[in-house]
Structures are given as C-alpha cells and as structure tokens.
C-alpha cells in the first residue's frame, strides 16, 4: 500500500514541502486565531477557492472487522475475519441534518462485524420541521417534546421493520437494535443551572417504543453514560473507527462530514488509549441551512455543489466566520445546532458584505468556511500529536466536489480515501457503528473512547429496552 507524505511538522525538510501559509498552524500555535493564520495570505484562499474536479474513490467489498472481548483488552481489539454465522444487529441513525433515518444491518460473530445491507428512509417534511423547531431552540412546550419523542420512536421502529422487509430478514433473527436517537440538545461542557454546573444531552426517539414496535431488544440513549463518567458524550463513533481503520504502520484519520464534521486520529500502531477525536465545527449544517432558505425549502442541500460553483467568495464574510470561538477551543469538544444552527446563519447573513449578496455567493463562502475549519483543526490539533498519511472520508459532505477539492488542496501529501474502500460506505458508517455499539452494550462491554470524549474511564453505554 502506497504511503503519502505526512503533514506533521517533524522536520525542516517536511516543512519545506508544505505551502508556507500552513507552516504556522503546523507548529501548533493554538493561541493564534484562524483569521490571523488562514487569512494572512489571500493566496491561500484563492488556492483553495477553485472548482477543482474531484473523482470518487473506487469502492470494493471488504469486510470491516471487529472483535469482542473484555473492554479494551488487547485480545478484544484485534482484527479478525468474521465467520459466516453469528448474530444480526440493526443500527439506526438520524443525524444533526435531520434529513432522514439510516438503517444498517450488521452481522456480528465472535470475532468480526460485516455490513450486510443498508437503507435510508427520509423524514416527511412535517416531521423534519418539528425536529428542527425543537433542535433550534424555538418556542415549544414540554408536551410537544414528549410527543415528538414517542412519535420518533414509532417512526424509527417502523423504519427498522420496513428496512428488514426490504432486506428479506425476519425481525426474529435480529438480536439487538442500536439507536442513537435524534439529538435535540447537547451541552457537552457544564453550564450554570440553579447554582450548579451541569452538562447534559437529549436524544429523542424513545427506545422503549422502538422495542415495542419491532419486538427487538433495543439499546438507546448512548451519550449519558459517558457524560456521567466526566466525558462530553460525543463523539462515540471513534470506537468503531479504531476497529476498522487501525494500521500497524500507517497513521490514519477518519473524517465524517455530516451536519457537524468530526475527526478521529489513529496513529500508526495505536492502542485505543492513543486514539483521540473531536468535532471540528460545521459540516453540511450551514450550507444546508442556506440552501433551504434560498430555495424556500424546495432543496435541502447543494447537490454536486451546483450553487457554490456558480458563486464567488465573500472574503469579509469568510473572515467573520473564521473568528468563531469554537474553532479555537482545545479538544475534546463537541458541537451541534447550539453552535451552528439558525442563529449562526442569521449572524452570517447580517454581515454587511452578505446583505444583498447572491445566494450562490453565500453558499460558496459557507462551503469554503467549512473546508477551512476542517483544515485548521487538522493542522492545529491533529498534526502536532500524530503523523497522518491517510484521511478516510465519510458522510454526506464527501459527495460535495468543491468541499472535497478544498480539503485535498490543503492537505498536500495526505492520501484521501473513501470509507467504502473499507467495506462500509460513508452513508452507512454511523448506522453501522451504532449496531456495533448496541451489541457491545448488550454484552456489557465498554463502547466509548476516553481520548475522544474526555471521559475518566471506559464505560458501557446506553440503556437496554427488551423487546417481545
């Protein structure tokens, strides 16, 4: 397997291979703000702001391997080929974009996990609007939240049964469902409440209802156990990233670009205690919000970067966005609609350069901002700690050619790979992960990565709701 040059500032020779504009961030000067490091040279922005063509990497059928055992023992974390038999688990995921439900069917044996099938079921417009209304913190009653919690549980359960019919698999053959739930609030860092400092999270889509609808034992509410151990409750997929992507000689990072973008760093030969991960900032969330706004809801995302390609960069707006304080926070850190939802988009559009600007210009600027926030996170927080030669990309953002071209332009010498090369497509990856995490919980085994969440220890995640 060919290895690319790393961007880690390990020697002056390596630094000479890099664009001068990136050197300051490579050295890890975390005190410098993105606007000072990334906007110092407009040459950098022009070099990234190109309609560079991006070709999807070829995919092939590869088994993603996973090993069970006692939490984090070395024998429990080896890769090995799965047997033909084993148990079936179903993973259900609805991300911050709230565009629909991903369902992954996974076969897990004593020493492996394999993606058997995958389906994506869109939300109705009414349900999506209800989710966004709660997630954006608009005026709702506790009754509406309670009702939506149970409604989503029913919808998730029906989606699971519909997917199983499509897969031609009887529900009685499925041992467990792992459902992440729909995040409507996440406060990973403690804030003041009634004189106390409290961190909290809320995912709705009642797992007891899922279990009742399907008759399948369901694990849900994964984040609180990690938070009770002092973590931020997210990201949780790094556990599966490690099992899928660890390599004895190649340092890798897994980048998922969903509504929020997050990255998992897996140094060469890493033990799970060496893995670290964090949210880098917005993924598709800001871009999607602009597209919905300017299309009056007729479009939900910028397919093929069609709008962004027709636009022009708004430098003043970009500089304003790069002052966002989340980008400078030291990991572990998590983000959501609280940081990059409607209020963020309204503030962006209120900028003097944005007033009267074309929709295409704003979407392009948001796309470039997303790419630069990812690049800044890599150079600021990953490069000083790990030598990375390959970046494995998943999530809806991986299909945005302009976004991917910008990321590729900023990571010269790092090989970009599609997660599908490893047996699990980018669309299915998070649902696949929660099938594995649900099974891990069913076997009373830990599923968090303290280096990703900041938890004091590894813990068993989630709550088990038994089916019929």
XYZ file of C-alpha atoms in Angstrom:
468
model
C 0.000 0.000 0.000
C 1.461 3.346 -1.029
C 2.018 5.793 1.784
C 1.767 9.521 1.238
C 3.975 12.135 2.869
C 2.718 13.351 6.200
C 1.931 16.968 7.031
C 3.295 16.626 10.580
C 5.998 19.180 11.302
C 8.584 16.588 12.270
C 11.487 18.061 10.367
C 12.519 21.163 8.461
C 12.581 19.080 5.284
C 8.924 18.203 5.694
C 8.087 21.835 6.337
C 9.735 22.853 3.099
C 7.361 20.542 1.213
C 4.347 22.400 2.543
C 2.758 25.618 1.439
C 4.274 28.456 3.508
C 0.797 29.589 4.570
C 0.284 26.378 6.560
C 3.582 26.369 8.486
C 2.395 28.433 11.408
C -0.545 26.148 12.176
C 1.619 23.052 11.690
C 3.878 24.153 14.513
C 0.765 24.105 16.667
C 0.394 27.745 17.727
C -3.026 27.233 19.245
C -3.102 30.777 20.568
C -3.310 32.235 17.047
C -6.815 32.756 15.748
C -7.950 31.226 12.440
C -8.424 34.682 10.960
C -4.779 35.507 11.669
C -3.318 32.254 10.404
C -5.579 31.424 7.493
C -6.407 34.894 6.238
C -2.874 36.250 6.430
C -2.370 35.294 2.823
C -5.204 35.710 0.335
C -3.127 33.454 -1.890
C -4.187 30.599 0.367
C -7.850 31.433 -0.036
C -7.505 31.752 -3.788
C -5.652 28.431 -3.970
C -8.444 26.702 -2.065
C -11.290 28.550 -3.758
C -11.070 26.617 -7.013
C -13.512 24.473 -8.966
C -11.107 21.563 -8.804
C -12.578 18.327 -10.091
C -12.986 15.509 -7.584
C -13.400 11.886 -8.531
C -14.969 9.467 -6.089
C -12.590 6.793 -4.969
C -13.498 3.293 -6.151
C -15.103 1.028 -3.591
C -14.836 -2.706 -3.227
C -16.302 -5.353 -0.998
C -14.111 -5.538 2.096
C -15.080 -6.915 5.466
C -14.930 -4.466 8.351
C -13.526 -6.470 11.219
C -14.434 -6.172 14.855
C -13.532 -8.262 17.875
C -15.446 -8.688 21.079
C -13.975 -9.411 24.473
C -13.406 -7.706 27.776
C -13.293 -3.898 27.488
C -10.102 -2.721 25.815
C -8.020 -5.842 26.410
C -5.636 -6.321 23.510
C -7.302 -9.604 22.598
C -10.627 -7.757 22.409
C -9.319 -5.230 19.925
C -7.576 -7.410 17.342
C -8.962 -7.593 13.848
C -10.034 -10.977 12.520
C -12.304 -12.284 9.792
C -15.910 -12.918 10.799
C -17.429 -16.351 10.487
C -20.451 -16.952 8.286
C -22.701 -17.439 11.301
C -23.112 -15.054 14.219
C -25.875 -12.656 15.221
C -27.597 -9.867 13.342
C -27.736 -6.346 14.743
C -29.517 -3.316 13.352
C -28.157 0.223 13.666
C -30.429 3.282 13.408
C -29.030 6.764 12.957
C -30.637 10.166 12.472
C -28.008 12.900 12.399
C -27.990 16.617 13.051
C -29.074 17.319 9.471
C -32.414 15.667 10.361
C -32.937 14.634 6.750
C -33.914 11.047 7.458
C -33.150 7.689 9.035
C -30.211 5.447 8.155
C -30.643 1.737 8.909
C -27.709 -0.689 8.731
C -27.936 -4.471 9.055
C -24.726 -5.868 10.533
C -23.659 -9.464 11.089
C -21.521 -9.880 14.216
C -19.736 -13.081 15.157
C -17.310 -13.740 17.971
C -14.515 -12.021 16.092
C -15.969 -9.788 13.432
C -18.661 -7.487 12.068
C -19.782 -7.114 8.465
C -22.238 -4.725 6.835
C -24.946 -6.895 5.298
C -27.313 -4.229 3.986
C -28.290 -0.583 4.285
C -31.346 1.602 3.713
C -32.068 5.325 4.013
C -35.605 6.486 4.781
C -36.380 10.229 4.503
C -38.425 12.091 7.086
C -41.655 13.709 5.975
C -41.467 17.490 5.679
C -43.697 17.873 8.754
C -41.553 15.619 10.939
C -38.339 17.279 9.800
C -39.751 20.703 10.578
C -40.831 19.534 14.038
C -37.318 18.208 14.734
C -35.666 21.417 13.569
C -38.071 23.529 15.604
C -37.022 21.722 18.795
C -33.356 21.406 17.816
C -33.056 25.104 17.009
C -34.413 26.035 20.444
C -37.549 27.713 19.116
C -40.591 28.141 21.323
C -42.075 24.722 22.059
C -43.810 23.176 25.040
C -42.578 20.243 27.104
C -45.655 18.425 25.828
C -44.530 18.840 22.208
C -41.077 17.461 23.061
C -42.610 14.479 24.850
C -44.964 13.799 21.941
C -42.166 14.085 19.391
C -40.014 11.707 21.453
C -42.674 8.992 21.222
C -43.555 9.785 17.605
C -39.934 9.392 16.549
C -39.707 6.116 18.452
C -42.649 4.855 16.399
C -41.132 6.186 13.159
C -37.746 4.613 13.940
C -39.407 1.286 14.751
C -41.428 1.329 11.533
C -38.290 2.275 9.578
C -36.496 -0.723 11.084
C -39.314 -3.078 10.097
C -39.513 -1.566 6.605
C -35.783 -1.984 6.126
C -35.922 -5.600 7.294
C -38.703 -6.317 4.795
C -36.536 -4.801 2.083
C -33.595 -6.930 3.250
C -35.873 -10.020 3.443
C -34.862 -10.631 7.037
C -37.339 -11.635 9.733
C -37.316 -9.396 12.854
C -36.988 -12.555 14.921
C -33.496 -13.063 13.509
C -32.215 -9.703 14.816
C -30.621 -9.832 18.271
C -30.443 -6.109 19.002
C -31.154 -2.647 17.626
C -28.752 0.165 18.475
C -30.488 3.533 18.026
C -28.562 6.748 18.530
C -31.742 8.829 18.584
C -32.307 12.342 17.289
C -30.206 14.917 19.111
C -32.245 17.998 20.001
C -29.895 19.397 22.654
C -26.289 18.834 23.593
C -24.339 20.762 26.237
C -21.064 18.862 26.491
C -19.401 21.476 28.691
C -21.042 22.178 32.031
C -23.047 25.403 32.301
C -24.668 27.105 35.289
C -28.127 25.972 36.373
C -29.695 26.634 39.789
C -26.307 27.457 41.230
C -24.708 24.232 39.950
C -22.606 23.419 36.909
C -24.416 20.888 34.727
C -23.646 19.225 31.396
C -26.497 17.457 29.619
C -27.691 15.926 26.395
C -31.052 14.912 24.955
C -31.670 12.435 22.148
C -35.307 11.662 21.365
C -36.858 8.690 19.615
C -37.964 6.610 22.599
C -36.129 3.227 22.507
C -38.905 1.535 24.503
C -41.293 2.383 21.657
C -38.821 1.022 19.097
C -38.629 -2.220 21.076
C -42.418 -2.344 21.335
C -42.991 -1.735 17.620
C -40.335 -4.206 16.436
C -40.293 -6.782 19.209
C -36.487 -6.477 19.138
C -34.364 -5.614 22.182
C -33.242 -2.019 21.654
C -30.338 -0.048 23.086
C -30.679 3.743 23.078
C -29.570 6.847 24.949
C -25.857 6.148 24.438
C -24.366 9.517 25.390
C -25.353 9.994 29.079
C -23.203 7.151 30.452
C -20.082 8.749 29.002
C -21.094 12.137 30.425
C -21.672 10.561 33.845
C -18.029 9.440 33.645
C -16.901 13.018 33.026
C -16.942 12.941 29.218
C -18.770 15.126 26.729
C -20.918 12.264 25.448
C -19.610 12.519 21.899
C -18.177 11.613 19.523
C -18.889 7.881 20.007
C -18.105 6.526 16.532
C -14.292 6.629 17.209
C -14.595 3.233 18.931
C -15.584 1.718 15.592
C -13.192 3.972 13.642
C -10.347 2.408 15.618
C -11.527 -1.137 14.976
C -11.964 -0.502 11.251
C -9.008 1.694 10.362
C -6.108 0.953 12.715
C -2.918 0.025 10.823
C 0.409 -1.123 12.229
C 2.487 1.177 10.013
C 0.138 3.861 8.601
C -1.231 6.764 10.610
C -4.813 7.494 9.642
C -7.550 9.971 10.429
C -11.256 9.372 9.843
C -13.223 12.471 8.852
C -17.008 12.314 8.915
C -18.778 15.289 7.345
C -22.394 15.148 8.452
C -24.302 18.121 9.790
C -21.305 18.571 12.070
C -17.819 17.455 10.999
C -15.729 15.304 13.308
C -12.330 13.688 13.044
C -10.737 10.631 14.677
C -6.937 10.383 14.728
C -5.496 6.860 14.794
C -1.669 6.918 14.918
C 0.251 4.048 13.334
C 0.260 1.020 15.613
C -2.079 2.789 18.042
C -3.685 1.233 21.057
C -7.150 2.514 21.778
C -5.701 4.717 24.503
C -3.767 6.569 21.763
C -6.893 7.459 19.765
C -8.278 10.973 20.035
C -11.210 12.631 18.317
C -13.314 15.783 18.334
C -15.816 17.840 16.378
C -14.041 20.255 14.037
C -17.041 22.559 13.526
C -19.776 22.695 10.892
C -20.084 20.002 8.281
C -23.083 20.412 5.996
C -25.225 22.277 8.522
C -24.554 25.877 7.488
C -24.523 25.108 3.757
C -27.778 23.139 4.006
C -29.500 25.877 6.002
C -28.647 28.450 3.346
C -29.860 26.212 0.536
C -33.175 25.579 2.321
C -33.601 29.288 2.989
C -32.913 30.430 -0.575
C -34.961 27.660 -2.197
C -37.929 28.170 0.158
C -37.498 24.590 1.309
C -37.608 23.060 -2.166
C -33.999 21.902 -1.812
C -32.337 20.585 1.324
C -28.677 20.568 0.215
C -26.362 21.789 -2.549
C -26.287 18.707 -4.759
C -22.958 18.443 -6.566
C -22.041 21.928 -5.252
C -24.146 23.345 -8.089
C -24.915 26.610 -6.270
C -21.444 27.027 -4.793
C -19.795 26.519 -8.179
C -21.755 29.452 -9.595
C -20.879 31.718 -6.685
C -17.980 33.941 -5.712
C -16.161 34.069 -2.404
C -17.134 36.842 0.038
C -13.811 37.475 1.848
C -15.251 39.724 4.543
C -17.929 37.203 5.453
C -15.353 34.419 5.483
C -13.089 36.323 7.843
C -16.073 36.996 10.116
C -16.912 33.273 10.194
C -13.324 32.289 10.941
C -13.471 34.333 14.150
C -15.882 31.717 15.519
C -14.573 30.851 19.025
C -15.378 27.138 18.747
C -12.585 26.714 16.222
C -10.006 27.750 18.830
C -11.277 25.513 21.633
C -8.934 22.722 22.611
C -10.285 19.152 22.250
C -12.142 17.234 23.452
C -15.004 19.318 22.134
C -18.420 18.772 20.608
C -20.706 20.954 18.514
C -24.291 20.975 17.289
C -27.127 23.279 16.363
C -26.368 25.228 19.511
C -23.220 26.484 17.723
C -24.045 26.255 14.009
C -27.809 26.340 13.737
C -30.208 29.108 12.799
C -28.615 31.787 14.989
C -25.237 31.261 13.317
C -26.764 31.523 9.843
C -28.698 34.674 10.777
C -25.479 36.269 12.082
C -23.686 35.335 8.860
C -26.384 36.889 6.698
C -26.406 40.056 8.796
C -22.784 40.801 7.873
C -22.543 43.948 5.757
C -20.924 42.098 2.840
C -23.640 39.437 2.943
C -26.513 41.912 2.694
C -27.588 41.957 -0.920
C -25.173 39.164 -1.897
C -26.332 36.434 -4.221
C -27.432 33.112 -2.737
C -24.686 31.364 -4.695
C -22.020 33.611 -3.144
C -23.193 32.849 0.384
C -23.335 29.099 -0.244
C -19.852 29.152 -1.759
C -18.477 31.132 1.173
C -20.068 28.707 3.648
C -18.545 25.786 1.736
C -15.079 27.310 1.895
C -15.543 28.147 5.577
C -16.416 24.518 6.289
C -13.301 23.305 4.487
C -11.036 25.825 6.225
C -12.442 24.952 9.644
C -11.610 21.286 8.982
C -8.135 22.122 7.703
C -7.438 24.398 10.651
C -8.468 21.621 13.056
C -6.153 19.145 11.343
C -3.152 21.460 11.388
C -3.810 22.937 14.813
C -4.864 19.890 16.840
C -4.041 16.694 14.940
C -0.678 17.343 13.278
C 1.220 18.183 16.497
C 0.114 14.876 18.064
C 0.011 12.316 15.254
C 1.690 11.593 11.942
C -1.172 11.120 9.496
C -0.677 9.750 5.994
C -4.260 8.889 5.059
C -7.553 10.706 5.583
C -10.623 8.450 5.305
C -13.722 10.488 4.461
C -17.381 9.639 5.040
C -20.716 11.420 5.401
C -22.796 13.489 3.020
C -20.082 16.123 2.674
C -17.875 13.575 0.926
C -20.168 13.954 -2.096
C -19.620 17.716 -2.324
C -16.919 18.104 -5.012
C -15.998 21.682 -4.129
C -15.675 20.905 -0.426
C -13.520 17.852 -1.121
C -11.334 19.760 -3.586
C -10.647 22.408 -0.948
C -9.726 19.804 1.669
C -7.461 17.995 -0.801
C -5.767 21.285 -1.721
C -4.995 21.955 1.941
C -3.587 18.510 2.702
C -0.907 18.022 0.112
C 0.860 14.693 0.582
C -2.009 13.151 2.541
C -3.898 10.451 0.678
C -7.675 10.924 0.733
C -9.649 7.681 0.772
C -13.346 6.858 0.699
C -14.678 4.879 3.670
C -16.321 2.491 1.202
C -12.892 1.060 0.472
C -13.018 -0.472 3.933
C -16.341 -2.241 3.452
C -18.732 0.332 4.915
C -19.981 3.177 2.718
C -19.891 6.714 4.045
C -23.693 6.853 4.176
C -23.921 3.655 6.239
C -20.993 4.206 8.571
C -22.711 5.811 11.565
C -25.654 3.399 11.500
C -23.130 0.553 11.225
C -21.293 1.954 14.246
C -24.413 2.040 16.423
C -25.268 -1.535 15.510
C -21.821 -2.488 16.834
C -22.175 -0.253 19.899
C -25.630 -1.696 20.629
C -24.200 -5.201 20.532
C -21.312 -4.083 22.722
C -23.798 -2.826 25.314
C -25.869 -5.993 25.117
C -22.712 -7.908 26.039
C -21.994 -5.417 28.859
C -18.799 -4.141 27.250
C -17.459 -0.603 27.059
C -18.011 1.413 23.896
C -16.631 4.898 24.487
C -13.107 6.171 23.801
C -11.956 8.435 26.662
C -9.433 10.132 24.366
C -12.339 11.222 22.169
C -14.884 12.303 24.769
C -12.705 13.253 27.733
C -14.310 10.644 29.997
C -12.340 9.485 33.014
C -12.793 5.829 32.100
C -14.272 3.405 29.599
C -17.938 2.650 30.318
C -20.809 0.559 28.989
C -23.058 2.880 27.003
C -26.805 3.146 26.636
C -29.992 1.785 28.148
C -31.451 -1.580 27.235
C -35.161 -1.881 26.421
C -36.171 -5.500 25.981
C -38.411 -6.498 23.115
C -41.079 -9.142 22.931
